[in-house]
PDB file of C-alpha atoms in Angstrom:
ATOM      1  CA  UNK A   5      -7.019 -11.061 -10.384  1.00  0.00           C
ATOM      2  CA  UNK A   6      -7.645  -9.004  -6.818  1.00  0.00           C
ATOM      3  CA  UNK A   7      -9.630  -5.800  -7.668  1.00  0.00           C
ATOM      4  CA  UNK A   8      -8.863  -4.025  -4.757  1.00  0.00           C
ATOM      5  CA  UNK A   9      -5.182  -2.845  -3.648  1.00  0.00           C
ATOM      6  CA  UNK A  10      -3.748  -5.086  -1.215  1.00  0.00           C
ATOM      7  CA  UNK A  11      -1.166  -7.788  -1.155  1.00  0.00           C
ATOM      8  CA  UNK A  12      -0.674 -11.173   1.382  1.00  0.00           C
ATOM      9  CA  UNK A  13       2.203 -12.394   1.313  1.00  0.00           C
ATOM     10  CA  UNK A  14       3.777 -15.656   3.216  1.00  0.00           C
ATOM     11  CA  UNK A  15       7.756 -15.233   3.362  1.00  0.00           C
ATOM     12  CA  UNK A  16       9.937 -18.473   4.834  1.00  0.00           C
ATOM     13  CA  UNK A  17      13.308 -17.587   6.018  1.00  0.00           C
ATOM     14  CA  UNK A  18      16.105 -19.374   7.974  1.00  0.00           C
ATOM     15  CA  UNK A  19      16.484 -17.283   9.910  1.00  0.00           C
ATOM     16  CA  UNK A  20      15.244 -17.451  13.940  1.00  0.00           C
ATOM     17  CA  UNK A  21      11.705 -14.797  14.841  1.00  0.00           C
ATOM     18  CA  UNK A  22      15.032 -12.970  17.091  1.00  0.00           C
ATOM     19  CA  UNK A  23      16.872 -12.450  13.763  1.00  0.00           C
ATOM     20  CA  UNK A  24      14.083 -11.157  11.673  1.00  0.00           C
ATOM     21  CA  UNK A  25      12.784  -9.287  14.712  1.00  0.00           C
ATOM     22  CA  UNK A  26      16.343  -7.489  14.823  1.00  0.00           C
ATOM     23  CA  UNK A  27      16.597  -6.693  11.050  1.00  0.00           C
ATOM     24  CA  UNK A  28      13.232  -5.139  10.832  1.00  0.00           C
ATOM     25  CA  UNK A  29      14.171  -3.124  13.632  1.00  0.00           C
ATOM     26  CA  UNK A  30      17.292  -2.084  12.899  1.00  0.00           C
ATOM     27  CA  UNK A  31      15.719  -0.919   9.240  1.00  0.00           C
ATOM     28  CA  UNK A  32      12.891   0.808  11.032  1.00  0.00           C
ATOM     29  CA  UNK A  33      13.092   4.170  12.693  1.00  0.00           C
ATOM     30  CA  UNK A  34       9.626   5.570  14.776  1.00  0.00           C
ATOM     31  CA  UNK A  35       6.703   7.589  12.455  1.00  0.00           C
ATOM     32  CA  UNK A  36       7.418  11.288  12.584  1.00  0.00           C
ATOM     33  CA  UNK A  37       4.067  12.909  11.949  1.00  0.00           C
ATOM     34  CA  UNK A  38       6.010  15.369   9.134  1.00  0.00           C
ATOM     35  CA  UNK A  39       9.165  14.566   7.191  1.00  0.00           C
ATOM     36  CA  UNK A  40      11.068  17.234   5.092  1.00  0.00           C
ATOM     37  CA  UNK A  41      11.527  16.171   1.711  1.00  0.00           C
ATOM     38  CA  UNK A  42      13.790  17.847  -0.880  1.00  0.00           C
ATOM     39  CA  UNK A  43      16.703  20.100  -0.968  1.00  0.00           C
ATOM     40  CA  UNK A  44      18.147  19.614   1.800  1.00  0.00           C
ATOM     41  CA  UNK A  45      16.110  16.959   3.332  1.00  0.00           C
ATOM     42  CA  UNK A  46      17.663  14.522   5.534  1.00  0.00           C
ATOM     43  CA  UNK A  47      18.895  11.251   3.604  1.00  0.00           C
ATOM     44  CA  UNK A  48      20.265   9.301   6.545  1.00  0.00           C
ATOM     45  CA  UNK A  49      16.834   7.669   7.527  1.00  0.00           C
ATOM     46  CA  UNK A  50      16.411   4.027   7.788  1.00  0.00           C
ATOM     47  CA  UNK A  51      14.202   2.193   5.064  1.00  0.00           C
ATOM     48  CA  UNK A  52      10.985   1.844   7.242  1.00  0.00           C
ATOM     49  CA  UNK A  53       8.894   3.995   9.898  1.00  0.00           C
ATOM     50  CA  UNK A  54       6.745   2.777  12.283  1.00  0.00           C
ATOM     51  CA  UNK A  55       6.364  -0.063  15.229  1.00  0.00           C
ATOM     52  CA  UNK A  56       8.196  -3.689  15.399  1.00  0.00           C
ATOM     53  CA  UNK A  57       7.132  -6.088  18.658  1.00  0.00           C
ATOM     54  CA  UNK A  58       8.850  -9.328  19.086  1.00  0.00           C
ATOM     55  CA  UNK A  59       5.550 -11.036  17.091  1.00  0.00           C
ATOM     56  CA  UNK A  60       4.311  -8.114  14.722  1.00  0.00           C
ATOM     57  CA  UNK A  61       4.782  -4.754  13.374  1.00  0.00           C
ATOM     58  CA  UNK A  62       3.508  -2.243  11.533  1.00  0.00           C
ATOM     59  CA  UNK A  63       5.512  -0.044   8.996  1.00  0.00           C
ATOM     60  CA  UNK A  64       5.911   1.540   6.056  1.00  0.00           C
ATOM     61  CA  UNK A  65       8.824   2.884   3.584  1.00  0.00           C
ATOM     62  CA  UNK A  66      10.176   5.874   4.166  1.00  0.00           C
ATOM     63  CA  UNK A  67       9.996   7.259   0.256  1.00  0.00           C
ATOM     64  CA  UNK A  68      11.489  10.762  -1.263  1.00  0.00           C
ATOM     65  CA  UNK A  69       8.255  11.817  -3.175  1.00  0.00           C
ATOM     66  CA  UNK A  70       4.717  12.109  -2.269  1.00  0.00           C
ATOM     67  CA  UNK A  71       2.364   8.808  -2.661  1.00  0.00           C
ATOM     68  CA  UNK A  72      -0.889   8.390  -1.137  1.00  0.00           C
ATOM     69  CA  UNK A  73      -1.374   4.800  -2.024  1.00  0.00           C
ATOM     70  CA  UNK A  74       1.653   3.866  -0.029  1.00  0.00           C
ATOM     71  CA  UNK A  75       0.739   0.397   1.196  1.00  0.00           C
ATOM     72  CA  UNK A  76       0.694   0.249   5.021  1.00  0.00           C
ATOM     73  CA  UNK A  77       2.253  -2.832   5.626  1.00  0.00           C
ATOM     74  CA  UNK A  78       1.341  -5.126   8.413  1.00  0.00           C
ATOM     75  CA  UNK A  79       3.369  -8.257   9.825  1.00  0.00           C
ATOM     76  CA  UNK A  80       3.013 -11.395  11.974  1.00  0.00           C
ATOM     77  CA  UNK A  81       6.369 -13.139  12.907  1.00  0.00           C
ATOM     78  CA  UNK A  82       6.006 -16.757  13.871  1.00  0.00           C
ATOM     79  CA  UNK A  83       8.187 -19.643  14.431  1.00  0.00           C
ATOM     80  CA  UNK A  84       8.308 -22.352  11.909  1.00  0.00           C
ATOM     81  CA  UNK A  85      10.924 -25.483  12.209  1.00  0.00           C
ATOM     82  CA  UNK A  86      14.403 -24.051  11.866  1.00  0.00           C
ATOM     83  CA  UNK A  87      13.318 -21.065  10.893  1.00  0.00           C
ATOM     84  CA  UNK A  88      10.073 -18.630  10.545  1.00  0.00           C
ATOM     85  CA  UNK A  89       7.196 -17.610   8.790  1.00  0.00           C
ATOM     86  CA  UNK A  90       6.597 -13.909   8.928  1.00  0.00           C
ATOM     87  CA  UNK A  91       2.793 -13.240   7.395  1.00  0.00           C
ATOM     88  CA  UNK A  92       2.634  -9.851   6.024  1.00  0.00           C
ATOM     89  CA  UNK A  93      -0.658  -7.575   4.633  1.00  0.00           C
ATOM     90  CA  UNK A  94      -0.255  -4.215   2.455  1.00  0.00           C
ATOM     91  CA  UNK A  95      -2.984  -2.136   1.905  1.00  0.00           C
ATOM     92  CA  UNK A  96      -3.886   1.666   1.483  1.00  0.00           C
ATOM     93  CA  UNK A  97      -4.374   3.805   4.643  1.00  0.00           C
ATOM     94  CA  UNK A  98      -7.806   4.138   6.247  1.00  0.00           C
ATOM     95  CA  UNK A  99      -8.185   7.596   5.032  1.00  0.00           C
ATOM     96  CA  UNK A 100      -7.155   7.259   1.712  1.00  0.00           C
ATOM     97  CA  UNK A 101      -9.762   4.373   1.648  1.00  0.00           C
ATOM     98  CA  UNK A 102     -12.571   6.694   2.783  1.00  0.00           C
ATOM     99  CA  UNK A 103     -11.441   9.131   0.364  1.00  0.00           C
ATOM    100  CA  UNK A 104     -11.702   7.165  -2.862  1.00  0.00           C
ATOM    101  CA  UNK A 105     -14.957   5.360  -1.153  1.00  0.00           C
ATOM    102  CA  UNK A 106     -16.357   9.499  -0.704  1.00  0.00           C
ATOM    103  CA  UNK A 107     -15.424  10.129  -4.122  1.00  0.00           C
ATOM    104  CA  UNK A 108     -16.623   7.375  -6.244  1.00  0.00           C
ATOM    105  CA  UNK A 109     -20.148   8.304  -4.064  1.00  0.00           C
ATOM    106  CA  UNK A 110     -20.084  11.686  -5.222  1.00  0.00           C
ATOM    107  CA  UNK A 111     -19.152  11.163  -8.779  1.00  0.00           C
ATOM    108  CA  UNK A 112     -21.277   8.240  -9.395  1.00  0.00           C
ATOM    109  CA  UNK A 113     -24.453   9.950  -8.117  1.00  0.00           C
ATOM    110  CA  UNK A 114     -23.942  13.239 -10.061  1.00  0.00           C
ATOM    111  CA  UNK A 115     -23.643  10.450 -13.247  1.00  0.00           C
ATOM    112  CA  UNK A 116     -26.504   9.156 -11.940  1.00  0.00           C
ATOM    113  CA  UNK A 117     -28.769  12.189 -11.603  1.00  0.00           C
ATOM    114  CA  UNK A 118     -27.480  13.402 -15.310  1.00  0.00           C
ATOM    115  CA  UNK A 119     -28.740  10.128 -16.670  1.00  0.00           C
ATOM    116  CA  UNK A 120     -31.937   9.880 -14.702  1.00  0.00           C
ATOM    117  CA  UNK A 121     -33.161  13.426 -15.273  1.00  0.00           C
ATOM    118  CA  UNK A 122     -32.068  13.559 -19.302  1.00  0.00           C
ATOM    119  CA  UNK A 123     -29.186  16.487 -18.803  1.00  0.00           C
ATOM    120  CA  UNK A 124     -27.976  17.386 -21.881  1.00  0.00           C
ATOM    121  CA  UNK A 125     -29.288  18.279 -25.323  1.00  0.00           C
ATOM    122  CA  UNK A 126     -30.120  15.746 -27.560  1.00  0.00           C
ATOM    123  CA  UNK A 127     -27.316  13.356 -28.778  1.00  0.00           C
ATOM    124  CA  UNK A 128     -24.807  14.244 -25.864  1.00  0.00           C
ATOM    125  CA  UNK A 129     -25.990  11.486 -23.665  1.00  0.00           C
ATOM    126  CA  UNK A 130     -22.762  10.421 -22.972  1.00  0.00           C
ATOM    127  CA  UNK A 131     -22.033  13.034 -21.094  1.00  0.00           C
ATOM    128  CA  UNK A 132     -23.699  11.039 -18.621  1.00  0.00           C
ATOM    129  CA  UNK A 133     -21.062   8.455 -18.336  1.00  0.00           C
ATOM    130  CA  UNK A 134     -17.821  10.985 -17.282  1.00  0.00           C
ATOM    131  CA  UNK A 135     -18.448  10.292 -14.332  1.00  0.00           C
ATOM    132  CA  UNK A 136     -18.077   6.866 -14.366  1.00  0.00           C
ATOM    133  CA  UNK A 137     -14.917   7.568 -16.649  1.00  0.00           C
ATOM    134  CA  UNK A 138     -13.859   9.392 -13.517  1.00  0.00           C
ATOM    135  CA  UNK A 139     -14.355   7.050 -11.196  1.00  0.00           C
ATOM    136  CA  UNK A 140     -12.169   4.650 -13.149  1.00  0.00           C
ATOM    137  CA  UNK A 141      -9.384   6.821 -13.382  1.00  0.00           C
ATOM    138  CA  UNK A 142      -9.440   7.005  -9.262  1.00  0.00           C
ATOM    139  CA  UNK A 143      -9.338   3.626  -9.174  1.00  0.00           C
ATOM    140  CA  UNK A 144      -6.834   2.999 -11.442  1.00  0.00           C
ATOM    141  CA  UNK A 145      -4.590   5.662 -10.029  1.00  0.00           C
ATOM    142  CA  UNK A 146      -5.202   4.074  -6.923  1.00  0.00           C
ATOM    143  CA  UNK A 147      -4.235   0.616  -8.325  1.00  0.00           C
ATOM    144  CA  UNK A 148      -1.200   1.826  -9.929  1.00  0.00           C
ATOM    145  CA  UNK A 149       0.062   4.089  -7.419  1.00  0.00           C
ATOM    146  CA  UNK A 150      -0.294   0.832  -4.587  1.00  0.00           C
ATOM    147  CA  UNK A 151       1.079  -1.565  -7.096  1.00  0.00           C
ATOM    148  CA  UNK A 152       4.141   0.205  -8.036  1.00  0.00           C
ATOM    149  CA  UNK A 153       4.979   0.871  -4.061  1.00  0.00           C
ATOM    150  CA  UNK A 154       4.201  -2.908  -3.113  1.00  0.00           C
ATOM    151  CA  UNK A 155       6.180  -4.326  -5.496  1.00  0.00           C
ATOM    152  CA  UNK A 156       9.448  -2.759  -4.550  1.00  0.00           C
ATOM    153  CA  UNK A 157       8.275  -3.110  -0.262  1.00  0.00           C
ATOM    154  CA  UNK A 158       8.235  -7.026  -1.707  1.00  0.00           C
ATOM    155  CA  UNK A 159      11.449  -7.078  -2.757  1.00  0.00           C
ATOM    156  CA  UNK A 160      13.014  -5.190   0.042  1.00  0.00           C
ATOM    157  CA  UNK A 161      11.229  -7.220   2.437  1.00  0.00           C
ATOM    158  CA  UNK A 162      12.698 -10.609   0.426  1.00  0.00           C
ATOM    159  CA  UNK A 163      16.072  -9.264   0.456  1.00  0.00           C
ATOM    160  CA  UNK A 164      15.759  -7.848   4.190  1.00  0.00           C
ATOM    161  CA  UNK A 165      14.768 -11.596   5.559  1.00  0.00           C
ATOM    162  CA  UNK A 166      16.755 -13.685   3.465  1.00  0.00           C
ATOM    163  CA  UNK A 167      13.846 -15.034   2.541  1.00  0.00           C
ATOM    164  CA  UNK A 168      11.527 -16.382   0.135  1.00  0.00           C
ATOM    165  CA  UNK A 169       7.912 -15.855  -1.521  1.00  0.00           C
ATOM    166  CA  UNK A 170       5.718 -18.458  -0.351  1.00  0.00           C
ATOM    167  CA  UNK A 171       2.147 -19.521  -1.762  1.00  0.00           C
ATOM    168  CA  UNK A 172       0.186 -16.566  -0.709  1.00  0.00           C
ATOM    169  CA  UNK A 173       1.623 -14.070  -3.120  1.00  0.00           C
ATOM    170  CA  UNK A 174      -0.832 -13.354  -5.663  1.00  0.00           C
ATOM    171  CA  UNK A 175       0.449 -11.847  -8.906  1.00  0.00           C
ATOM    172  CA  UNK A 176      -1.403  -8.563 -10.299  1.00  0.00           C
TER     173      UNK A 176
END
């Protein structure tokens, strides 16, 4: 079981690195820095944003509702017999990363200094571990949130490439 949120993934297509080049750019549009979402909002976008090269990109899906733990999706196209190999990484953005990594800091040493220093009247101890509570609900938001996006960018990808899973996909 992988404790942090990220995903490697091997998929094997027939088809040539200029075919799977061409789909992933034709399904890919450039990163706008904001995009409208809502009433109104424009739903003739592509299902990607972000960069495709002949031997790599870097993307992410274009989504309708706000998710922070959107896995930024990186990609290595490579030739392989009749067909290719196109390694691909997910994880969570930099900043989001620093974030939870700020947080969990913060929380922990507050739980810390509670538990250290005796806070509390006598029989609420346990007031010492909400923080800790509250660093596991981070993380499992975190986990969730990433999990529920990268499952449906594996599929799409799948489907995209004609392709299939290979040995690197690891199961949550």
């Amino acid at each position: 079981m992988k404790y942090f949120p990220s995903e490697n993934i091997t998929y094997r297509t027939s088809l040539s690195t200029e075919e799977v080049y061409q789909r992933l750019s034709e399904n890919t549009e450039p990163q706008k820095l904001m995009r409208f979402k809502g009433f109104g909002a424009n739903k003739n976008h592509k299902t990607y944003e972000g960069r495709v090269t002949k031997n790599n990109f870097h993307i992410s899906r274009i989504i309708g509702y706000r998710n922070s733990f959107l896995p930024q999706i990186a990609g290595e196209i490579r030739s392989s017999g009749s067909g290719s190999v196109v390694d691909v990484k997910m994880n969570l953005h930099v900043l989001v990363w620093i974030f939870i990594a700020v947080w969990v800091l913060v929380v922990l040493s507050f739980g810390i200094g509670f538990f250290v220093s005796g806070t509390g009247a006598e029989g609420q101890e346990w007031v010492a571990l909400i923080p800790v509570g509250m660093s596991l609900f981070v993380y499992l938001m975190a986990l969730g949130g990433f999990k529920f996006e990268s499952r449906k960018t594996i599929q799409n990808l799948g489907e995209l490439l004609e392709a299939t899973a290979g040995e690197n996909v690891k199961e949550w």
